[in-house]
Amino acid sequence: MESKLKPWELVAIPLLLALLNLQNLASAVPQVPSYFIFGDSISDSGNNNKLAKLAKVNYPPYGIDFPEGPTGRYSNGRTVHDFIDYMLPFAESNEKNIFNGVNYASGATGIRDETGQHRIKNHKTIISRITSLMRNDSATKSLLSQCIYSIQIGSNGYLNNYFMSELYDTRLYSQCGYATLLVQQLSDQLKVIDIHFSTTQANAPPT
Ligand SMILES: *[C@@H]1O[C@H](CO)[C@@H](O)[C@H](O)[C@H]1NC(C)=O
């Protein structure tokens, strides 16, 4: 469902993967508390298995390089995130593992409401679970401010939305107007993620 790689990506992606691998060998001790992943099929680690979606990958040859076979990844093997660490999908998160991080990504997800708002809702759910487990708002904010947040999204706004004008009213937008709309909506969504820890500063006592 994703577009073909551009020449620079063919060079940049293997290079990035090689660097990440070297880093893994150098140090296995986590350098951040948690890793939160937002994205589409490129980042999905199995959320689509539990969702009523047409874009399924629960059959071979997906997952042929995993001993257990298909995992819900749109791939034969690891995603780019797996080279950093294996983050469980939101659907499999529980009180024992949420402190490692959560993967909210799912195939066919995009920026617009039509292609998925649930990742923000799911992150809010996780934040409130962490907050109630920690029972200390400032410690929770401090923890969340030290995590890695990976956001990989955009192509489905076109593949599953803009170019499907028989299903959606996307003809209303010019190409430029639509791009501006996507940027605006993504920007608003990033603020929702950010708000959970940026208030640490806002609450600081006046000097
Ligand atoms: C909450 O966490 C902060 C550190 O972020 C700590 O200084 C404070 O003592 C904690 N409060 C309680 C009630 O444990």
PDB file of C-alpha atoms in Angstrom, residues 1 5 13 27 32 36 39 46 51 61-62 69 73 79 85 89 99-101 103 114 117 139 156 164 169 186 197 203:
ATOM      1  CA  MET A   1       0.000   0.000   0.000  1.00  0.00           C
ATOM      2  CA  LEU A   5      11.248   4.027  -2.489  1.00  0.00           C
ATOM      3  CA  ILE A  13      17.546   3.566   4.912  1.00  0.00           C
ATOM      4  CA  SER A  27      25.167  -0.665  24.426  1.00  0.00           C
ATOM      5  CA  VAL A  32      15.469   6.365  27.629  1.00  0.00           C
ATOM      6  CA  PHE A  36       6.198   5.459  21.749  1.00  0.00           C
ATOM      7  CA  GLY A  39       2.569   5.457  12.324  1.00  0.00           C
ATOM      8  CA  GLY A  46       0.488  -6.070  15.066  1.00  0.00           C
ATOM      9  CA  LEU A  51      -8.770  -4.086  14.022  1.00  0.00           C
ATOM     10  CA  PRO A  61       4.731 -14.727   3.190  1.00  0.00           C
ATOM     11  CA  TYR A  62       4.413 -11.872   5.768  1.00  0.00           C
ATOM     12  CA  GLY A  69       5.494 -16.594  11.251  1.00  0.00           C
ATOM     13  CA  ARG A  73       3.999  -6.566  10.474  1.00  0.00           C
ATOM     14  CA  THR A  79      10.455  -2.972  10.976  1.00  0.00           C
ATOM     15  CA  ASP A  85      13.581  -2.389  20.400  1.00  0.00           C
ATOM     16  CA  PRO A  89       1.234  -3.129  19.902  1.00  0.00           C
ATOM     17  CA  PHE A  99       6.505   1.469  30.949  1.00  0.00           C
ATOM     18  CA  ASN A 100       8.685   0.100  28.126  1.00  0.00           C
ATOM     19  CA  GLY A 101       6.592   1.972  25.582  1.00  0.00           C
ATOM     20  CA  ASN A 103       3.360   0.959  19.442  1.00  0.00           C
ATOM     21  CA  GLU A 114     -11.225   9.172   8.066  1.00  0.00           C
ATOM     22  CA  GLN A 117      -7.790   9.340  15.093  1.00  0.00           C
ATOM     23  CA  ALA A 139       7.207  12.351  38.165  1.00  0.00           C
ATOM     24  CA  ASN A 156      -2.375   7.148   3.529  1.00  0.00           C
ATOM     25  CA  MET A 164     -10.323   7.928  -3.349  1.00  0.00           C
ATOM     26  CA  ASP A 169     -15.146  14.601  -0.792  1.00  0.00           C
ATOM     27  CA  LEU A 186      -0.744  16.677  12.065  1.00  0.00           C
ATOM     28  CA  PHE A 197       4.756  16.814  29.470  1.00  0.00           C
ATOM     29  CA  ASN A 203       3.671  24.893  36.182  1.00  0.00           C
TER      30      ASN A 203
END
